[in-house]
Short mmCIF file of C-alpha atoms in Angstrom, two decimals:
data_model
loop_
_atom_site.label_atom_id
_atom_site.label_comp_id
_atom_site.label_asym_id
_atom_site.label_seq_id
_atom_site.Cartn_x
_atom_site.Cartn_y
_atom_site.Cartn_z
CA UNK A 1 26.20 -23.36 -48.42
CA UNK A 2 23.38 -22.81 -45.79
CA UNK A 3 20.03 -21.92 -47.69
CA UNK A 4 19.10 -18.22 -47.18
CA UNK A 5 16.91 -17.74 -50.32
CA UNK A 6 14.52 -17.47 -46.95
CA UNK A 7 15.28 -13.92 -46.65
CA UNK A 8 13.03 -12.86 -49.81
CA UNK A 9 10.53 -13.64 -47.50
CA UNK A 10 8.03 -10.81 -46.94
CA UNK A 11 8.92 -11.42 -43.21
CA UNK A 12 12.09 -9.29 -43.83
CA UNK A 13 12.61 -5.96 -44.95
CA UNK A 14 16.36 -4.80 -46.34
CA UNK A 15 17.72 -4.07 -43.00
CA UNK A 16 17.83 -7.44 -41.66
CA UNK A 17 18.85 -8.67 -45.42
CA UNK A 18 21.64 -6.21 -44.16
CA UNK A 19 22.27 -8.38 -40.40
CA UNK A 20 21.70 -11.78 -42.23
CA UNK A 21 24.81 -10.51 -44.96
CA UNK A 22 27.16 -8.46 -41.83
CA UNK A 23 26.78 -11.33 -40.11
CA UNK A 24 27.30 -13.76 -41.68
CA UNK A 25 30.67 -12.55 -42.87
CA UNK A 26 31.96 -11.17 -39.24
CA UNK A 27 30.93 -14.89 -38.40
CA UNK A 28 33.27 -16.71 -40.88
CA UNK A 29 35.97 -14.54 -39.68
CA UNK A 30 35.36 -14.08 -36.00
CA UNK A 31 33.94 -17.62 -34.79
CA UNK A 32 34.93 -21.54 -35.49
CA UNK A 33 38.12 -21.39 -33.93
CA UNK A 34 37.56 -23.68 -30.94
CA UNK A 35 37.29 -22.47 -27.54
CA UNK A 36 39.41 -24.97 -25.63
CA UNK A 37 38.82 -26.20 -22.04
CA UNK A 38 37.54 -23.69 -19.90
CA UNK A 39 33.84 -23.04 -21.17
CA UNK A 40 33.53 -19.75 -18.44
CA UNK A 41 36.54 -17.90 -20.20
CA UNK A 42 35.11 -18.43 -23.85
CA UNK A 43 31.73 -17.39 -22.92
CA UNK A 44 33.27 -14.45 -21.09
CA UNK A 45 35.42 -13.48 -24.09
CA UNK A 46 33.07 -14.22 -26.74
CA UNK A 47 30.64 -11.80 -25.31
CA UNK A 48 33.43 -9.34 -25.00
CA UNK A 49 33.86 -9.84 -29.13
CA UNK A 50 30.30 -10.15 -29.59
CA UNK A 51 29.79 -6.30 -27.83
CA UNK A 52 32.82 -5.07 -30.15
CA UNK A 53 31.15 -6.25 -33.09
CA UNK A 54 28.32 -4.49 -32.28
CA UNK A 55 25.60 -7.40 -32.04
CA UNK A 56 24.83 -6.98 -28.46
CA UNK A 57 23.16 -3.81 -29.44
CA UNK A 58 19.94 -5.41 -30.81
CA UNK A 59 19.42 -7.09 -26.89
CA UNK A 60 18.85 -3.93 -26.14
CA UNK A 61 16.15 -0.82 -26.76
CA UNK A 62 17.69 1.83 -28.98
CA UNK A 63 17.23 4.62 -25.81
CA UNK A 64 20.51 2.59 -23.98
CA UNK A 65 22.71 1.32 -26.39
CA UNK A 66 20.48 -0.70 -28.73
CA UNK A 67 19.77 -0.78 -32.72
CA UNK A 68 16.22 -0.27 -32.64
CA UNK A 69 13.30 1.35 -30.88
CA UNK A 70 11.80 -1.76 -29.33
CA UNK A 71 13.82 -5.18 -29.15
CA UNK A 72 13.54 -6.71 -32.94
CA UNK A 73 12.43 -10.39 -32.98
CA UNK A 74 13.20 -10.79 -36.12
CA UNK A 75 16.57 -9.53 -35.66
CA UNK A 76 17.12 -11.28 -32.53
CA UNK A 77 16.11 -14.24 -34.46
CA UNK A 78 18.08 -13.99 -37.33
CA UNK A 79 21.58 -13.33 -35.02
CA UNK A 80 20.72 -16.94 -33.07
CA UNK A 81 20.14 -18.50 -36.63
CA UNK A 82 23.71 -17.35 -37.41
CA UNK A 83 25.17 -17.65 -34.77
CA UNK A 84 24.41 -21.39 -33.73
CA UNK A 85 24.84 -22.16 -37.50
CA UNK A 86 28.36 -21.39 -36.96
CA UNK A 87 29.42 -21.82 -33.26
CA UNK A 88 26.44 -22.90 -30.52
CA UNK A 89 28.66 -21.35 -27.91
CA UNK A 90 28.40 -18.03 -29.69
CA UNK A 91 24.95 -18.17 -29.89
CA UNK A 92 24.16 -19.22 -25.69
CA UNK A 93 26.64 -15.75 -25.15
CA UNK A 94 24.36 -13.88 -27.43
CA UNK A 95 20.91 -15.28 -26.09
CA UNK A 96 22.06 -14.78 -22.12
CA UNK A 97 22.35 -11.23 -22.73
CA UNK A 98 19.08 -10.75 -24.33
CA UNK A 99 17.36 -13.03 -22.15
CA UNK A 100 18.97 -11.69 -19.23
CA UNK A 101 18.57 -8.64 -19.30
CA UNK A 102 15.24 -8.75 -20.90
CA UNK A 103 12.93 -7.60 -18.09
CA UNK A 104 14.79 -4.85 -17.48
CA UNK A 105 14.39 -3.12 -21.44
CA UNK A 106 10.70 -4.47 -20.65
CA UNK A 107 9.62 -3.47 -17.14
CA UNK A 108 12.94 -1.17 -15.23
CA UNK A 109 13.17 1.82 -14.41
CA UNK A 110 14.87 4.53 -16.26
CA UNK A 111 17.72 4.36 -13.22
CA UNK A 112 17.63 0.58 -13.12
CA UNK A 113 17.97 0.52 -17.47
CA UNK A 114 20.65 3.09 -17.72
CA UNK A 115 22.98 1.07 -14.89
CA UNK A 116 22.64 -2.30 -16.67
CA UNK A 117 21.73 -1.70 -20.63
CA UNK A 118 23.84 -0.19 -21.99
CA UNK A 119 27.02 -1.98 -20.30
CA UNK A 120 25.17 -5.29 -21.52
CA UNK A 121 25.01 -3.71 -24.93
CA UNK A 122 28.87 -3.68 -25.41
CA UNK A 123 29.49 -6.89 -23.83
CA UNK A 124 31.04 -5.12 -20.22
CA UNK A 125 28.39 -6.31 -18.26
CA UNK A 126 27.03 -10.49 -18.39
CA UNK A 127 23.77 -10.87 -17.65
CA UNK A 128 21.07 -13.95 -16.54
CA UNK A 129 18.21 -15.01 -15.97
CA UNK A 130 17.22 -16.60 -12.64
CA UNK A 131 13.65 -18.30 -13.17
CA UNK A 132 14.11 -22.08 -12.65
CA UNK A 133 13.74 -23.99 -9.59
CA UNK A 134 14.21 -27.28 -7.69
CA UNK A 135 11.19 -28.11 -7.05
CA UNK A 136 9.42 -25.75 -9.79
CA UNK A 137 10.55 -26.05 -13.45
CA UNK A 138 7.94 -25.68 -15.79
CA UNK A 139 5.32 -25.17 -12.90
CA UNK A 140 6.99 -21.49 -12.52
CA UNK A 141 3.83 -19.87 -10.54
CA UNK A 142 4.44 -21.76 -7.46
CA UNK A 143 8.53 -21.15 -6.82
CA UNK A 144 9.29 -20.85 -3.16
CA UNK A 145 12.53 -17.88 -3.26
CA UNK A 146 11.08 -15.84 -0.95
CA UNK A 147 11.49 -11.88 -0.85
CA UNK A 148 10.63 -10.59 2.14
CA UNK A 149 10.19 -6.95 3.21
CA UNK A 150 12.48 -5.78 6.09
CA UNK A 151 11.68 -1.97 5.94
CA UNK A 152 15.17 -1.53 4.27
CA UNK A 153 14.11 -3.39 0.99
CA UNK A 154 14.00 -7.62 0.68
CA UNK A 155 15.55 -10.15 2.19
CA UNK A 156 15.52 -13.63 0.17
CA UNK A 157 16.18 -17.10 0.83
CA UNK A 158 15.76 -20.18 -1.25
CA UNK A 159 17.70 -21.52 -4.33
CA UNK A 160 17.43 -21.45 -8.20
CA UNK A 161 19.26 -24.23 -10.61
CA UNK A 162 20.35 -24.42 -13.99
CA UNK A 163 20.82 -21.01 -14.13
CA UNK A 164 22.61 -19.95 -17.55
CA UNK A 165 25.71 -17.97 -16.68
CA UNK A 166 25.15 -18.92 -13.16
CA UNK A 167 28.92 -18.47 -11.65
CA UNK A 168 29.91 -15.44 -14.60
CA UNK A 169 27.06 -13.30 -14.61
CA UNK A 170 27.57 -9.72 -13.32
CA UNK A 171 24.08 -9.66 -12.36
CA UNK A 172 20.63 -11.52 -12.33
CA UNK A 173 16.87 -11.07 -12.75
CA UNK A 174 15.84 -12.98 -9.88
CA UNK A 175 11.96 -14.07 -9.72
CA UNK A 176 10.66 -14.61 -6.31
CA UNK A 177 8.19 -15.13 -3.68
CA UNK A 178 6.35 -11.72 -1.95
CA UNK A 179 3.47 -13.04 -1.12
CA UNK A 180 0.44 -10.56 -2.43
CA UNK A 181 -1.60 -13.67 -3.56
CA UNK A 182 -1.24 -17.11 -3.69
CA UNK A 183 0.14 -18.87 -6.97
CA UNK A 184 1.55 -16.53 -9.61
CA UNK A 185 -0.25 -13.65 -8.42
CA UNK A 186 2.62 -13.09 -5.52
CA UNK A 187 5.85 -13.01 -7.33
CA UNK A 188 8.14 -9.96 -8.12
CA UNK A 189 11.01 -9.26 -9.73
CA UNK A 190 14.10 -8.24 -8.51
CA UNK A 191 18.07 -6.81 -9.87
CA UNK A 192 20.70 -8.73 -8.02
CA UNK A 193 24.60 -8.11 -8.62
CA UNK A 194 26.91 -10.96 -8.30
CA UNK A 195 28.69 -9.84 -5.55
CA UNK A 196 25.77 -9.02 -2.65
CA UNK A 197 25.74 -10.79 0.32
CA UNK A 198 23.71 -13.66 0.51
CA UNK A 199 24.11 -15.10 -3.10
CA UNK A 200 26.07 -18.60 -3.39
CA UNK A 201 26.97 -19.54 -7.61
CA UNK A 202 29.59 -21.64 -6.34
CA UNK A 203 27.85 -24.84 -7.38
CA UNK A 204 28.18 -25.26 -11.12
CA UNK A 205 26.42 -28.05 -13.26
CA UNK A 206 27.70 -30.06 -16.25
CA UNK A 207 25.61 -30.92 -18.83
CA UNK A 208 25.99 -32.17 -22.93
CA UNK A 209 26.92 -29.56 -24.22
CA UNK A 210 28.97 -27.44 -22.22
CA UNK A 211 27.85 -24.09 -20.66
CA UNK A 212 28.09 -22.10 -17.51
CA UNK A 213 25.49 -23.45 -15.31
CA UNK A 214 24.77 -23.11 -11.83
CA UNK A 215 22.57 -23.61 -8.96
CA UNK A 216 22.53 -19.84 -6.81
CA UNK A 217 21.57 -20.22 -3.22
CA UNK A 218 20.26 -16.95 -1.07
CA UNK A 219 21.02 -17.12 2.43
CA UNK A 220 19.48 -14.00 4.24
CA UNK A 221 20.27 -12.17 1.36
CA UNK A 222 19.67 -8.01 1.92
CA UNK A 223 18.18 -6.14 -1.29
CA UNK A 224 17.92 -2.51 -1.57
CA UNK A 225 14.29 -1.29 -1.88
CA UNK A 226 15.10 -0.54 -5.53
CA UNK A 227 16.26 -3.65 -6.64
CA UNK A 228 12.54 -4.29 -7.28
CA UNK A 229 11.85 -5.01 -11.12
CA UNK A 230 8.63 -3.26 -12.02
CA UNK A 231 5.85 -3.01 -9.52
CA UNK A 232 5.50 -5.42 -6.59
CA UNK A 233 3.49 -8.84 -7.40
CA UNK A 234 4.04 -8.55 -11.43
CA UNK A 235 6.62 -10.57 -11.38
CA UNK A 236 5.25 -14.32 -13.18
CA UNK A 237 3.69 -11.47 -15.76
CA UNK A 238 7.05 -9.80 -16.28
CA UNK A 239 8.96 -13.25 -16.43
CA UNK A 240 5.84 -14.21 -19.17
CA UNK A 241 6.53 -11.00 -20.87
CA UNK A 242 10.10 -11.51 -21.05
CA UNK A 243 9.98 -15.71 -22.33
CA UNK A 244 7.40 -14.30 -24.97
CA UNK A 245 10.01 -11.97 -26.89
CA UNK A 246 12.58 -14.45 -26.39
CA UNK A 247 10.63 -18.14 -27.03
CA UNK A 248 10.63 -16.97 -30.30
CA UNK A 249 14.48 -17.14 -30.68
CA UNK A 250 15.23 -20.55 -29.68
CA UNK A 251 13.72 -21.48 -32.41
CA UNK A 252 15.97 -19.78 -34.43
CA UNK A 253 18.87 -21.13 -32.67
CA UNK A 254 17.43 -24.60 -33.26
CA UNK A 255 17.15 -23.69 -36.58
CA UNK A 256 20.15 -22.47 -37.20
CA UNK A 257 21.93 -25.98 -35.72
CA UNK A 258 19.23 -27.85 -38.25
CA UNK A 259 20.95 -25.99 -41.33
CA UNK A 260 24.31 -26.48 -40.51
CA UNK A 261 23.65 -30.76 -39.97
CA UNK A 262 21.81 -30.27 -43.39
CA UNK A 263 24.72 -28.81 -45.02
CA UNK A 264 27.12 -31.40 -43.17
CA UNK A 265 24.74 -34.20 -44.51
CA UNK A 266 24.18 -33.25 -47.88
CA UNK A 267 27.61 -32.89 -47.92
CA UNK A 268 28.48 -36.09 -46.77
CA UNK A 269 26.06 -37.60 -49.00
CA UNK A 270 28.03 -36.09 -52.43
CA UNK A 271 31.12 -37.52 -51.45
CA UNK A 272 30.94 -40.83 -49.60
CA UNK A 273 31.04 -43.55 -52.02
CA UNK A 274 28.76 -46.60 -50.76
CA UNK A 275 28.92 -50.03 -53.04
CA UNK A 276 29.68 -47.57 -56.04
CA UNK A 277 27.58 -44.90 -56.15
CA UNK A 278 27.69 -41.49 -53.34
CA UNK A 279 24.96 -42.30 -50.37
CA UNK A 280 23.33 -39.14 -52.58
CA UNK A 281 22.52 -41.98 -55.09
CA UNK A 282 21.10 -44.01 -52.39
CA UNK A 283 17.26 -43.54 -52.81
CA UNK A 284 17.09 -43.88 -48.62
CA UNK A 285 19.05 -41.26 -48.23
CA UNK A 286 17.18 -39.32 -50.59
CA UNK A 287 14.22 -39.75 -48.80
CA UNK A 288 15.94 -38.78 -45.55
CA UNK A 289 17.48 -35.41 -46.90
CA UNK A 290 14.02 -34.44 -48.34
CA UNK A 291 12.62 -35.16 -44.51
CA UNK A 292 14.85 -33.12 -43.22
CA UNK A 293 14.53 -29.85 -45.56
CA UNK A 294 10.94 -30.16 -44.35
CA UNK A 295 11.62 -29.70 -40.98
CA UNK A 296 13.76 -26.98 -42.21
CA UNK A 297 11.40 -25.25 -43.89
CA UNK A 298 8.52 -25.00 -41.85
CA UNK A 299 10.61 -24.29 -38.84
CA UNK A 300 11.92 -21.51 -40.61
CA UNK A 301 8.16 -20.08 -41.77
CA UNK A 302 7.25 -20.53 -38.13
CA UNK A 303 9.94 -18.68 -36.35
CA UNK A 304 9.47 -15.78 -38.70
CA UNK A 305 6.01 -15.46 -38.82
CA UNK A 306 5.86 -15.45 -35.05
CA UNK A 307 9.16 -12.73 -34.77
CA UNK A 308 6.87 -10.97 -37.33
CA UNK A 309 3.76 -10.85 -35.62
CA UNK A 310 5.13 -9.54 -32.83
CA UNK A 311 7.43 -6.46 -34.57
CA UNK A 312 4.58 -5.99 -36.94
CA UNK A 313 1.41 -6.54 -35.91
CA UNK A 314 2.80 -5.85 -32.46
CA UNK A 315 0.29 -7.85 -30.53
CA UNK A 316 1.27 -10.76 -28.07
CA UNK A 317 2.59 -13.77 -29.77
CA UNK A 318 1.94 -16.81 -27.51
CA UNK A 319 0.56 -19.22 -29.44
CA UNK A 320 2.80 -18.21 -32.38
CA UNK A 321 6.20 -18.57 -30.57
CA UNK A 322 5.16 -21.75 -28.79
CA UNK A 323 4.08 -23.23 -32.39
CA UNK A 324 7.47 -21.61 -33.73
CA UNK A 325 9.79 -23.06 -30.33
CA UNK A 326 7.88 -26.62 -30.93
CA UNK A 327 8.60 -27.23 -34.49
CA UNK A 328 11.97 -26.08 -34.91
CA UNK A 329 13.66 -27.69 -31.67
CA UNK A 330 11.29 -30.78 -32.02
CA UNK A 331 12.29 -30.70 -36.23
CA UNK A 332 15.61 -30.06 -35.53
CA UNK A 333 16.37 -32.46 -32.96
CA UNK A 334 15.18 -35.15 -35.82
CA UNK A 335 17.40 -33.30 -38.78
CA UNK A 336 20.07 -33.50 -36.23
CA UNK A 337 19.49 -37.70 -35.55
CA UNK A 338 19.22 -38.00 -39.56
CA UNK A 339 22.64 -36.37 -40.10
CA UNK A 340 24.36 -38.73 -37.37
CA UNK A 341 22.64 -41.68 -39.35
CA UNK A 342 23.62 -40.65 -42.62
CA UNK A 343 27.45 -40.10 -41.50
CA UNK A 344 27.26 -43.35 -39.16
CA UNK A 345 30.06 -44.10 -36.96
CA UNK A 346 31.79 -40.74 -38.43
CA UNK A 347 28.75 -39.06 -36.67
CA UNK A 348 28.94 -40.18 -33.25
CA UNK A 349 33.12 -39.28 -33.15
CA UNK A 350 33.81 -36.51 -31.01
CA UNK A 351 34.84 -33.52 -32.53
CA UNK A 352 32.65 -33.90 -35.92
CA UNK A 353 30.22 -30.96 -36.21
CA UNK A 354 26.74 -33.54 -36.24
CA UNK A 355 27.94 -34.88 -33.22
CA UNK A 356 28.67 -31.51 -31.30
CA UNK A 357 25.59 -30.17 -33.09
CA UNK A 358 23.12 -33.26 -31.55
CA UNK A 359 24.60 -32.73 -27.62
CA UNK A 360 23.59 -28.54 -28.34
CA UNK A 361 20.09 -29.39 -29.24
CA UNK A 362 19.14 -31.36 -26.90
CA UNK A 363 18.71 -28.64 -23.72
CA UNK A 364 16.87 -26.32 -26.76
CA UNK A 365 13.54 -28.71 -26.40
CA UNK A 366 13.45 -28.31 -22.33
CA UNK A 367 14.27 -24.26 -21.91
CA UNK A 368 12.39 -21.61 -22.24
CA UNK A 369 9.15 -23.61 -21.95
CA UNK A 370 9.33 -27.88 -22.28
CA UNK A 371 7.72 -29.20 -25.53
CA UNK A 372 5.68 -30.49 -23.23
CA UNK A 373 3.83 -27.01 -21.99
CA UNK A 374 4.34 -25.62 -25.72
CA UNK A 375 1.52 -28.14 -26.52
CA UNK A 376 -0.49 -27.05 -23.58
CA UNK A 377 0.04 -23.26 -24.98
CA UNK A 378 -1.80 -24.53 -28.30
CA UNK A 379 -4.22 -26.07 -27.46
CA UNK A 380 -4.92 -23.56 -24.72
CA UNK A 381 -5.10 -20.97 -27.41
CA UNK A 382 -6.94 -22.77 -29.99
CA UNK A 383 -9.85 -24.09 -27.58
CA UNK A 384 -10.23 -20.69 -26.31
CA UNK A 385 -10.51 -19.61 -30.21
CA UNK A 386 -12.67 -22.22 -31.10
CA UNK A 387 -14.56 -21.50 -28.35
CA UNK A 388 -15.20 -17.66 -29.05
#
């Protein structure tokens, strides 16, 4: 049983403790039954199930069917931690509803919010966030997809890659260059419905932990003027603001994976006999477990501090979110690797939970800002504060 004592920390209110308890019961009843070979169908089913359970209401503001007046990062992180501990694909399905619609929640017009957010909360529309390109991953400011004004809207040409929910999404929040200025200042955001002529999402990408991913290609794709999301030329800022909210929750998901690995490894150590004793009696295994506990607790403190800074102090938390994501994802990788080692040969056997976790965790150190990017963010914030 995963440690729940952290819920007593002052970062949380009673509503968060109720949320954690209610979601834990729901996960035990609804998840853990396997998904079969069709990952697209599994994700669609999970989005519907999460919507019916009311959990997707945490992904949108209250005015459009959500729970809180504004997005509550502590709730989002708690949900992702709990889902990830039970089922990595369920965490993915939840996370993309939030990230994919987050820019609309933060910057959309009333009409845009009404058109998309209630359906996201009910699990009726699947969302996606289309930012990464074949030639610009971490270097978002230099994306090349173009949106040229044509008098009646915009014409889009270009490509995006590694787009989560690509091929199954009902709509995409797309970032493209509108050319007001070089670099970051010349990017705008748009909402693209999946059936738009000129959009091709047929090229799918297979990764080590199966999720719906696709290359998106845009060929003379026409968008009406009201597809523009927020203010023209502000797309880079909108993307970064969206990531500021959801980057902390990536740490929450990593924390969930790490807690599950620690639980599995602890159970294995207590029950596996070797040389007349259990693995738990071995000092080397005890040292591994101690290091795992340390990484888990350090990640939890940083993740929920970052969420608290955003929710309670009401300020931008770029530094805290970067620290949380870096520690939680890199730490979870180390925790899971140690768990595999404790399991021995069984740990690399397909179908064993720690083997699945080993595949699940790797992408989290890359997406929504690779670990190296987080180090740059942390260092720049530190140097700026020191100089001040």
